[in-house]
mmCIF file with all atom_site columns, C-alpha atoms and ligand atoms in Angstrom:
data_model
loop_
_atom_site.group_PDB
_atom_site.id
_atom_site.type_symbol
_atom_site.label_atom_id
_atom_site.label_alt_id
_atom_site.label_comp_id
_atom_site.label_asym_id
_atom_site.label_entity_id
_atom_site.label_seq_id
_atom_site.pdbx_PDB_ins_code
_atom_site.Cartn_x
_atom_site.Cartn_y
_atom_site.Cartn_z
_atom_site.occupancy
_atom_site.B_iso_or_equiv
_atom_site.pdbx_formal_charge
_atom_site.auth_seq_id
_atom_site.auth_comp_id
_atom_site.auth_asym_id
_atom_site.auth_atom_id
_atom_site.pdbx_PDB_model_num
ATOM   1   C CA . UNK A 1 1   ? -78.819 45.074 16.264 1.00 0.00 ? 1454 UNK A CA 1
ATOM   2   C CA . UNK A 1 2   ? -77.389 43.468 19.464 1.00 0.00 ? 1455 UNK A CA 1
ATOM   3   C CA . UNK A 1 3   ? -74.318 41.755 18.298 1.00 0.00 ? 1456 UNK A CA 1
ATOM   4   C CA . UNK A 1 4   ? -71.928 40.198 20.708 1.00 0.00 ? 1457 UNK A CA 1
ATOM   5   C CA . UNK A 1 5   ? -68.331 40.903 19.798 1.00 0.00 ? 1458 UNK A CA 1
ATOM   6   C CA . UNK A 1 6   ? -65.355 39.429 21.604 1.00 0.00 ? 1459 UNK A CA 1
ATOM   7   C CA . UNK A 1 7   ? -61.737 40.401 21.219 1.00 0.00 ? 1460 UNK A CA 1
ATOM   8   C CA . UNK A 1 8   ? -58.588 40.268 23.357 1.00 0.00 ? 1461 UNK A CA 1
ATOM   9   C CA . UNK A 1 9   ? -56.804 43.281 24.757 1.00 0.00 ? 1462 UNK A CA 1
ATOM   10  C CA . UNK A 1 10  ? -53.062 43.885 24.685 1.00 0.00 ? 1463 UNK A CA 1
ATOM   11  C CA . UNK A 1 11  ? -52.535 43.972 28.492 1.00 0.00 ? 1464 UNK A CA 1
ATOM   12  C CA . UNK A 1 12  ? -49.887 41.399 29.519 1.00 0.00 ? 1465 UNK A CA 1
ATOM   13  C CA . UNK A 1 13  ? -50.159 42.084 33.259 1.00 0.00 ? 1466 UNK A CA 1
ATOM   14  C CA . UNK A 1 14  ? -50.855 38.811 35.103 1.00 0.00 ? 1467 UNK A CA 1
ATOM   15  C CA . UNK A 1 15  ? -50.329 36.623 32.005 1.00 0.00 ? 1468 UNK A CA 1
ATOM   16  C CA . UNK A 1 16  ? -47.788 33.745 32.075 1.00 0.00 ? 1469 UNK A CA 1
ATOM   17  C CA . UNK A 1 17  ? -46.031 33.007 28.802 1.00 0.00 ? 1470 UNK A CA 1
ATOM   18  C CA . UNK A 1 18  ? -43.501 30.409 27.686 1.00 0.00 ? 1471 UNK A CA 1
ATOM   19  C CA . UNK A 1 19  ? -41.049 31.219 24.824 1.00 0.00 ? 1472 UNK A CA 1
ATOM   20  C CA . UNK A 1 20  ? -39.350 28.439 23.053 1.00 0.00 ? 1473 UNK A CA 1
ATOM   21  C CA . UNK A 1 21  ? -36.192 29.483 21.211 1.00 0.00 ? 1474 UNK A CA 1
ATOM   22  C CA . UNK A 1 22  ? -34.089 27.712 18.595 1.00 0.00 ? 1475 UNK A CA 1
ATOM   23  C CA . UNK A 1 23  ? -30.335 28.015 19.177 1.00 0.00 ? 1476 UNK A CA 1
ATOM   24  C CA . UNK A 1 24  ? -29.599 27.342 15.463 1.00 0.00 ? 1477 UNK A CA 1
ATOM   25  C CA . UNK A 1 25  ? -28.607 30.722 13.890 1.00 0.00 ? 1478 UNK A CA 1
ATOM   26  C CA . UNK A 1 26  ? -28.583 32.144 17.459 1.00 0.00 ? 1479 UNK A CA 1
ATOM   27  C CA . UNK A 1 27  ? -27.137 35.544 16.440 1.00 0.00 ? 1480 UNK A CA 1
ATOM   28  C CA . UNK A 1 28  ? -30.647 35.915 14.943 1.00 0.00 ? 1481 UNK A CA 1
ATOM   29  C CA . UNK A 1 29  ? -32.842 34.109 17.403 1.00 0.00 ? 1482 UNK A CA 1
ATOM   30  C CA . UNK A 1 30  ? -31.206 36.098 20.344 1.00 0.00 ? 1483 UNK A CA 1
ATOM   31  C CA . UNK A 1 31  ? -32.476 39.311 18.625 1.00 0.00 ? 1484 UNK A CA 1
ATOM   32  C CA . UNK A 1 32  ? -35.955 37.721 18.288 1.00 0.00 ? 1485 UNK A CA 1
ATOM   33  C CA . UNK A 1 33  ? -35.869 36.748 21.867 1.00 0.00 ? 1486 UNK A CA 1
ATOM   34  C CA . UNK A 1 34  ? -34.804 40.246 22.846 1.00 0.00 ? 1487 UNK A CA 1
ATOM   35  C CA . UNK A 1 35  ? -37.786 41.720 20.939 1.00 0.00 ? 1488 UNK A CA 1
ATOM   36  C CA . UNK A 1 36  ? -40.164 39.094 22.427 1.00 0.00 ? 1489 UNK A CA 1
ATOM   37  C CA . UNK A 1 37  ? -39.124 39.943 26.115 1.00 0.00 ? 1490 UNK A CA 1
ATOM   38  C CA . UNK A 1 38  ? -39.337 43.685 25.340 1.00 0.00 ? 1491 UNK A CA 1
ATOM   39  C CA . UNK A 1 39  ? -42.810 43.355 23.928 1.00 0.00 ? 1492 UNK A CA 1
ATOM   40  C CA . UNK A 1 40  ? -44.076 41.354 26.961 1.00 0.00 ? 1493 UNK A CA 1
ATOM   41  C CA . UNK A 1 41  ? -42.722 43.833 29.502 1.00 0.00 ? 1494 UNK A CA 1
ATOM   42  C CA . UNK A 1 42  ? -43.715 46.987 27.561 1.00 0.00 ? 1495 UNK A CA 1
ATOM   43  C CA . UNK A 1 43  ? -47.304 45.588 27.593 1.00 0.00 ? 1496 UNK A CA 1
ATOM   44  C CA . UNK A 1 44  ? -47.281 45.400 31.411 1.00 0.00 ? 1497 UNK A CA 1
ATOM   45  C CA . UNK A 1 45  ? -46.061 41.746 31.845 1.00 0.00 ? 1498 UNK A CA 1
ATOM   46  C CA . UNK A 1 46  ? -43.769 40.707 34.529 1.00 0.00 ? 1499 UNK A CA 1
ATOM   47  C CA . UNK A 1 47  ? -40.373 39.084 33.770 1.00 0.00 ? 1500 UNK A CA 1
ATOM   48  C CA . UNK A 1 48  ? -41.197 36.714 36.578 1.00 0.00 ? 1501 UNK A CA 1
ATOM   49  C CA . UNK A 1 49  ? -44.047 35.401 34.417 1.00 0.00 ? 1502 UNK A CA 1
ATOM   50  C CA . UNK A 1 50  ? -41.773 34.517 31.486 1.00 0.00 ? 1503 UNK A CA 1
ATOM   51  C CA . UNK A 1 51  ? -40.222 31.125 30.997 1.00 0.00 ? 1504 UNK A CA 1
ATOM   52  C CA . UNK A 1 52  ? -37.648 30.788 28.189 1.00 0.00 ? 1505 UNK A CA 1
ATOM   53  C CA . UNK A 1 53  ? -36.730 27.299 26.936 1.00 0.00 ? 1506 UNK A CA 1
ATOM   54  C CA . UNK A 1 54  ? -33.825 26.774 24.440 1.00 0.00 ? 1507 UNK A CA 1
ATOM   55  C CA . UNK A 1 55  ? -33.867 23.982 21.947 1.00 0.00 ? 1508 UNK A CA 1
ATOM   56  C CA . UNK A 1 56  ? -31.252 22.875 19.292 1.00 0.00 ? 1509 UNK A CA 1
ATOM   57  C CA . UNK A 1 57  ? -33.235 24.007 16.123 1.00 0.00 ? 1510 UNK A CA 1
ATOM   58  C CA . UNK A 1 58  ? -36.636 25.131 14.840 1.00 0.00 ? 1511 UNK A CA 1
ATOM   59  C CA . UNK A 1 59  ? -37.539 21.537 14.273 1.00 0.00 ? 1512 UNK A CA 1
ATOM   60  C CA . UNK A 1 60  ? -37.508 20.893 18.064 1.00 0.00 ? 1513 UNK A CA 1
ATOM   61  C CA . UNK A 1 61  ? -39.648 23.873 19.035 1.00 0.00 ? 1514 UNK A CA 1
ATOM   62  C CA . UNK A 1 62  ? -43.119 22.001 18.745 1.00 0.00 ? 1515 UNK A CA 1
ATOM   63  C CA . UNK A 1 63  ? -42.114 19.244 21.081 1.00 0.00 ? 1516 UNK A CA 1
ATOM   64  C CA . UNK A 1 64  ? -40.901 21.648 23.747 1.00 0.00 ? 1517 UNK A CA 1
ATOM   65  C CA . UNK A 1 65  ? -44.063 23.745 23.299 1.00 0.00 ? 1518 UNK A CA 1
ATOM   66  C CA . UNK A 1 66  ? -46.056 20.524 23.768 1.00 0.00 ? 1519 UNK A CA 1
ATOM   67  C CA . UNK A 1 67  ? -44.267 19.671 27.140 1.00 0.00 ? 1520 UNK A CA 1
ATOM   68  C CA . UNK A 1 68  ? -44.825 23.298 28.325 1.00 0.00 ? 1521 UNK A CA 1
ATOM   69  C CA . UNK A 1 69  ? -48.538 23.285 27.287 1.00 0.00 ? 1522 UNK A CA 1
ATOM   70  C CA . UNK A 1 70  ? -49.068 20.109 29.214 1.00 0.00 ? 1523 UNK A CA 1
ATOM   71  C CA . UNK A 1 71  ? -48.019 21.803 32.469 1.00 0.00 ? 1524 UNK A CA 1
ATOM   72  C CA . UNK A 1 72  ? -51.268 23.833 32.254 1.00 0.00 ? 1525 UNK A CA 1
ATOM   73  C CA . UNK A 1 73  ? -49.379 26.701 33.826 1.00 0.00 ? 1526 UNK A CA 1
ATOM   74  C CA . UNK A 1 74  ? -49.094 29.031 30.731 1.00 0.00 ? 1527 UNK A CA 1
ATOM   75  C CA . UNK A 1 75  ? -51.623 31.421 29.186 1.00 0.00 ? 1528 UNK A CA 1
ATOM   76  C CA . UNK A 1 76  ? -49.797 31.321 25.858 1.00 0.00 ? 1529 UNK A CA 1
ATOM   77  C CA . UNK A 1 77  ? -46.708 29.975 24.141 1.00 0.00 ? 1530 UNK A CA 1
ATOM   78  C CA . UNK A 1 78  ? -44.455 31.446 21.413 1.00 0.00 ? 1531 UNK A CA 1
ATOM   79  C CA . UNK A 1 79  ? -41.967 29.622 19.387 1.00 0.00 ? 1532 UNK A CA 1
ATOM   80  C CA . UNK A 1 80  ? -39.104 31.563 17.774 1.00 0.00 ? 1533 UNK A CA 1
ATOM   81  C CA . UNK A 1 81  ? -36.198 30.839 15.543 1.00 0.00 ? 1534 UNK A CA 1
ATOM   82  C CA . UNK A 1 82  ? -34.659 31.668 12.138 1.00 0.00 ? 1535 UNK A CA 1
ATOM   83  C CA . UNK A 1 83  ? -34.716 29.238 9.327  1.00 0.00 ? 1536 UNK A CA 1
ATOM   84  C CA . UNK A 1 84  ? -32.702 30.276 6.288  1.00 0.00 ? 1537 UNK A CA 1
ATOM   85  C CA . UNK A 1 85  ? -32.982 28.629 2.916  1.00 0.00 ? 1538 UNK A CA 1
ATOM   86  C CA . UNK A 1 86  ? -29.848 26.800 1.830  1.00 0.00 ? 1539 UNK A CA 1
ATOM   87  C CA . UNK A 1 87  ? -28.931 24.772 -1.227 1.00 0.00 ? 1540 UNK A CA 1
ATOM   88  C CA . UNK A 1 88  ? -31.240 21.868 -0.368 1.00 0.00 ? 1541 UNK A CA 1
ATOM   89  C CA . UNK A 1 89  ? -34.982 21.751 0.423  1.00 0.00 ? 1542 UNK A CA 1
ATOM   90  C CA . UNK A 1 90  ? -34.170 21.191 4.153  1.00 0.00 ? 1543 UNK A CA 1
ATOM   91  C CA . UNK A 1 91  ? -35.421 24.684 5.253  1.00 0.00 ? 1544 UNK A CA 1
ATOM   92  C CA . UNK A 1 92  ? -38.834 24.046 3.464  1.00 0.00 ? 1545 UNK A CA 1
ATOM   93  C CA . UNK A 1 93  ? -39.245 20.759 5.335  1.00 0.00 ? 1546 UNK A CA 1
ATOM   94  C CA . UNK A 1 94  ? -38.439 22.361 8.581  1.00 0.00 ? 1547 UNK A CA 1
ATOM   95  C CA . UNK A 1 95  ? -40.859 25.293 7.986  1.00 0.00 ? 1548 UNK A CA 1
ATOM   96  C CA . UNK A 1 96  ? -43.727 23.139 6.969  1.00 0.00 ? 1549 UNK A CA 1
ATOM   97  C CA . UNK A 1 97  ? -43.159 20.677 9.820  1.00 0.00 ? 1550 UNK A CA 1
ATOM   98  C CA . UNK A 1 98  ? -42.950 23.508 12.345 1.00 0.00 ? 1551 UNK A CA 1
ATOM   99  C CA . UNK A 1 99  ? -46.096 25.385 11.321 1.00 0.00 ? 1552 UNK A CA 1
ATOM   100 C CA . UNK A 1 100 ? -48.154 22.213 11.109 1.00 0.00 ? 1553 UNK A CA 1
ATOM   101 C CA . UNK A 1 101 ? -46.853 20.943 14.538 1.00 0.00 ? 1554 UNK A CA 1
ATOM   102 C CA . UNK A 1 102 ? -47.225 24.256 16.280 1.00 0.00 ? 1555 UNK A CA 1
ATOM   103 C CA . UNK A 1 103 ? -50.893 24.458 15.096 1.00 0.00 ? 1556 UNK A CA 1
ATOM   104 C CA . UNK A 1 104 ? -51.400 20.890 16.309 1.00 0.00 ? 1557 UNK A CA 1
ATOM   105 C CA . UNK A 1 105 ? -49.896 21.633 19.834 1.00 0.00 ? 1558 UNK A CA 1
ATOM   106 C CA . UNK A 1 106 ? -52.318 24.595 20.101 1.00 0.00 ? 1559 UNK A CA 1
ATOM   107 C CA . UNK A 1 107 ? -55.362 22.525 19.094 1.00 0.00 ? 1560 UNK A CA 1
ATOM   108 C CA . UNK A 1 108 ? -54.505 19.511 21.203 1.00 0.00 ? 1561 UNK A CA 1
ATOM   109 C CA . UNK A 1 109 ? -53.725 21.466 24.360 1.00 0.00 ? 1562 UNK A CA 1
ATOM   110 C CA . UNK A 1 110 ? -56.367 24.234 23.845 1.00 0.00 ? 1563 UNK A CA 1
ATOM   111 C CA . UNK A 1 111 ? -53.790 27.102 24.340 1.00 0.00 ? 1564 UNK A CA 1
ATOM   112 C CA . UNK A 1 112 ? -52.657 29.756 21.973 1.00 0.00 ? 1565 UNK A CA 1
ATOM   113 C CA . UNK A 1 113 ? -49.300 28.900 20.433 1.00 0.00 ? 1566 UNK A CA 1
ATOM   114 C CA . UNK A 1 114 ? -47.828 31.536 18.162 1.00 0.00 ? 1567 UNK A CA 1
ATOM   115 C CA . UNK A 1 115 ? -45.402 30.765 15.438 1.00 0.00 ? 1568 UNK A CA 1
ATOM   116 C CA . UNK A 1 116 ? -42.613 33.432 15.492 1.00 0.00 ? 1569 UNK A CA 1
ATOM   117 C CA . UNK A 1 117 ? -40.158 31.484 13.297 1.00 0.00 ? 1570 UNK A CA 1
ATOM   118 C CA . UNK A 1 118 ? -38.621 33.642 10.577 1.00 0.00 ? 1571 UNK A CA 1
ATOM   119 C CA . UNK A 1 119 ? -38.651 31.750 7.230  1.00 0.00 ? 1572 UNK A CA 1
ATOM   120 C CA . UNK A 1 120 ? -36.195 33.619 5.042  1.00 0.00 ? 1573 UNK A CA 1
ATOM   121 C CA . UNK A 1 121 ? -34.794 32.932 1.547  1.00 0.00 ? 1574 UNK A CA 1
ATOM   122 C CA . UNK A 1 122 ? -31.454 34.405 2.477  1.00 0.00 ? 1575 UNK A CA 1
ATOM   123 C CA . UNK A 1 123 ? -29.447 35.968 5.333  1.00 0.00 ? 1576 UNK A CA 1
ATOM   124 C CA . UNK A 1 124 ? -30.341 39.533 4.411  1.00 0.00 ? 1577 UNK A CA 1
ATOM   125 C CA . UNK A 1 125 ? -34.182 38.760 4.537  1.00 0.00 ? 1578 UNK A CA 1
ATOM   126 C CA . UNK A 1 126 ? -33.614 36.995 7.930  1.00 0.00 ? 1579 UNK A CA 1
ATOM   127 C CA . UNK A 1 127 ? -31.644 39.965 9.392  1.00 0.00 ? 1580 UNK A CA 1
ATOM   128 C CA . UNK A 1 128 ? -34.383 42.380 8.150  1.00 0.00 ? 1581 UNK A CA 1
ATOM   129 C CA . UNK A 1 129 ? -36.967 40.416 10.276 1.00 0.00 ? 1582 UNK A CA 1
ATOM   130 C CA . UNK A 1 130 ? -34.917 40.134 13.403 1.00 0.00 ? 1583 UNK A CA 1
ATOM   131 C CA . UNK A 1 131 ? -34.888 43.728 14.574 1.00 0.00 ? 1584 UNK A CA 1
ATOM   132 C CA . UNK A 1 132 ? -33.933 45.778 11.480 1.00 0.00 ? 1585 UNK A CA 1
ATOM   133 C CA . UNK A 1 133 ? -35.772 47.006 8.416  1.00 0.00 ? 1586 UNK A CA 1
ATOM   134 C CA . UNK A 1 134 ? -38.818 44.769 8.588  1.00 0.00 ? 1587 UNK A CA 1
ATOM   135 C CA . UNK A 1 135 ? -39.174 44.957 12.389 1.00 0.00 ? 1588 UNK A CA 1
ATOM   136 C CA . UNK A 1 136 ? -38.818 42.113 14.899 1.00 0.00 ? 1589 UNK A CA 1
ATOM   137 C CA . UNK A 1 137 ? -40.822 39.021 14.389 1.00 0.00 ? 1590 UNK A CA 1
ATOM   138 C CA . UNK A 1 138 ? -40.285 37.965 18.113 1.00 0.00 ? 1591 UNK A CA 1
ATOM   139 C CA . UNK A 1 139 ? -41.902 41.228 19.243 1.00 0.00 ? 1592 UNK A CA 1
ATOM   140 C CA . UNK A 1 140 ? -44.894 40.730 16.840 1.00 0.00 ? 1593 UNK A CA 1
ATOM   141 C CA . UNK A 1 141 ? -45.297 37.030 17.908 1.00 0.00 ? 1594 UNK A CA 1
ATOM   142 C CA . UNK A 1 142 ? -45.534 38.085 21.572 1.00 0.00 ? 1595 UNK A CA 1
ATOM   143 C CA . UNK A 1 143 ? -48.038 40.762 20.719 1.00 0.00 ? 1596 UNK A CA 1
ATOM   144 C CA . UNK A 1 144 ? -50.221 38.130 19.132 1.00 0.00 ? 1597 UNK A CA 1
ATOM   145 C CA . UNK A 1 145 ? -49.698 35.876 22.154 1.00 0.00 ? 1598 UNK A CA 1
ATOM   146 C CA . UNK A 1 146 ? -50.991 38.522 24.499 1.00 0.00 ? 1599 UNK A CA 1
ATOM   147 C CA . UNK A 1 147 ? -53.949 39.266 22.380 1.00 0.00 ? 1600 UNK A CA 1
ATOM   148 C CA . UNK A 1 148 ? -54.877 35.557 21.966 1.00 0.00 ? 1601 UNK A CA 1
ATOM   149 C CA . UNK A 1 149 ? -54.304 34.784 25.686 1.00 0.00 ? 1602 UNK A CA 1
ATOM   150 C CA . UNK A 1 150 ? -56.675 37.595 26.642 1.00 0.00 ? 1603 UNK A CA 1
ATOM   151 C CA . UNK A 1 151 ? -59.171 36.553 23.939 1.00 0.00 ? 1604 UNK A CA 1
ATOM   152 C CA . UNK A 1 152 ? -59.260 32.984 25.407 1.00 0.00 ? 1605 UNK A CA 1
ATOM   153 C CA . UNK A 1 153 ? -60.072 34.440 28.811 1.00 0.00 ? 1606 UNK A CA 1
ATOM   154 C CA . UNK A 1 154 ? -62.902 36.513 27.234 1.00 0.00 ? 1607 UNK A CA 1
ATOM   155 C CA . UNK A 1 155 ? -64.264 33.662 25.276 1.00 0.00 ? 1608 UNK A CA 1
ATOM   156 C CA . UNK A 1 156 ? -66.063 31.885 28.055 1.00 0.00 ? 1609 UNK A CA 1
ATOM   157 C CA . UNK A 1 157 ? -69.106 32.623 25.855 1.00 0.00 ? 1610 UNK A CA 1
HETATM 158 N N1 . INI B 2 .   ? -32.727 24.959 12.337 1.00 0.00 ? 122  INI B N1 1
HETATM 159 C C1 . INI B 2 .   ? -33.084 26.272 12.410 1.00 0.00 ? 122  INI B C1 1
HETATM 160 O O1 . INI B 2 .   ? -33.635 26.673 13.436 1.00 0.00 ? 122  INI B O1 1
HETATM 161 N N2 . INI B 2 .   ? -32.826 27.098 11.334 1.00 0.00 ? 122  INI B N2 1
HETATM 162 C C2 . INI B 2 .   ? -32.177 26.655 10.208 1.00 0.00 ? 122  INI B C2 1
HETATM 163 O O2 . INI B 2 .   ? -31.966 27.472 9.334  1.00 0.00 ? 122  INI B O2 1
HETATM 164 C C3 . INI B 2 .   ? -31.944 25.301 10.188 1.00 0.00 ? 122  INI B C3 1
HETATM 165 N N3 . INI B 2 .   ? -31.256 24.718 8.859  1.00 0.00 ? 122  INI B N3 1
HETATM 166 O O3 . INI B 2 .   ? -31.358 25.476 7.885  1.00 0.00 ? 122  INI B O3 1
HETATM 167 O O4 . INI B 2 .   ? -30.732 23.629 8.841  1.00 0.00 ? 122  INI B O4 1
HETATM 168 C C4 . INI B 2 .   ? -32.092 24.469 11.117 1.00 0.00 ? 122  INI B C4 1
HETATM 169 N N4 . INI B 2 .   ? -31.773 23.180 11.227 1.00 0.00 ? 122  INI B N4 1
HETATM 170 C C5 . INI B 2 .   ? -31.708 22.400 12.387 1.00 0.00 ? 122  INI B C5 1
HETATM 171 C C6 . INI B 2 .   ? -33.080 21.665 12.605 1.00 0.00 ? 122  INI B C6 1
HETATM 172 O O5 . INI B 2 .   ? -34.041 22.639 13.138 1.00 0.00 ? 122  INI B O5 1
HETATM 173 C C7 . INI B 2 .   ? -32.947 20.597 13.696 1.00 0.00 ? 122  INI B C7 1
HETATM 174 O O6 . INI B 2 .   ? -32.370 21.096 14.890 1.00 0.00 ? 122  INI B O6 1
HETATM 175 C C8 . INI B 2 .   ? -32.064 19.408 13.256 1.00 0.00 ? 122  INI B C8 1
HETATM 176 O O7 . INI B 2 .   ? -32.559 18.966 11.926 1.00 0.00 ? 122  INI B O7 1
HETATM 177 C C9 . INI B 2 .   ? -32.135 18.272 14.223 1.00 0.00 ? 122  INI B C9 1
HETATM 178 O O8 . INI B 2 .   ? -33.459 17.745 14.267 1.00 0.00 ? 122  INI B O8 1
#
């Protein structure tokens, strides 16, 4: 057996990332951003290699990600925000639009773009995912971004 296996490591040193953050529900998205920055630096990344862009809401994250991807200067992008279900289907529309568009930005620009938007049924669920009982989705999104950025470098197969 002589199988070639490729995977990305979790070393952030030398990587450049862009983080797009939704200002809507910012008491939550600020916690996600804090987890995201902490993850990058703890994995050896430099704060000089992080660019944070704020947008009004989760709906706007894909377009800002697209603009950042076009610069060709980033190894990976992460979008973060918190969408909480209300009385109308608005949140569902935002969530499906964001996940489809984030995937499209990644495919169109050939760059890892990680969806770190919390999709919660209620405020308690959202709080749990923004640095309390269920961890910090911003932290996990950056961890995935580091792995994918390094995988991409390895995949010159
Ligand atoms: N944006 C969010 O990031 N989270 C939400 O929970 C949210 N809700 O529920 O309305 C939200 N709406 C704003 C939306 O993302 C856009 O900014 C707005 O529709 C303008 O395009």
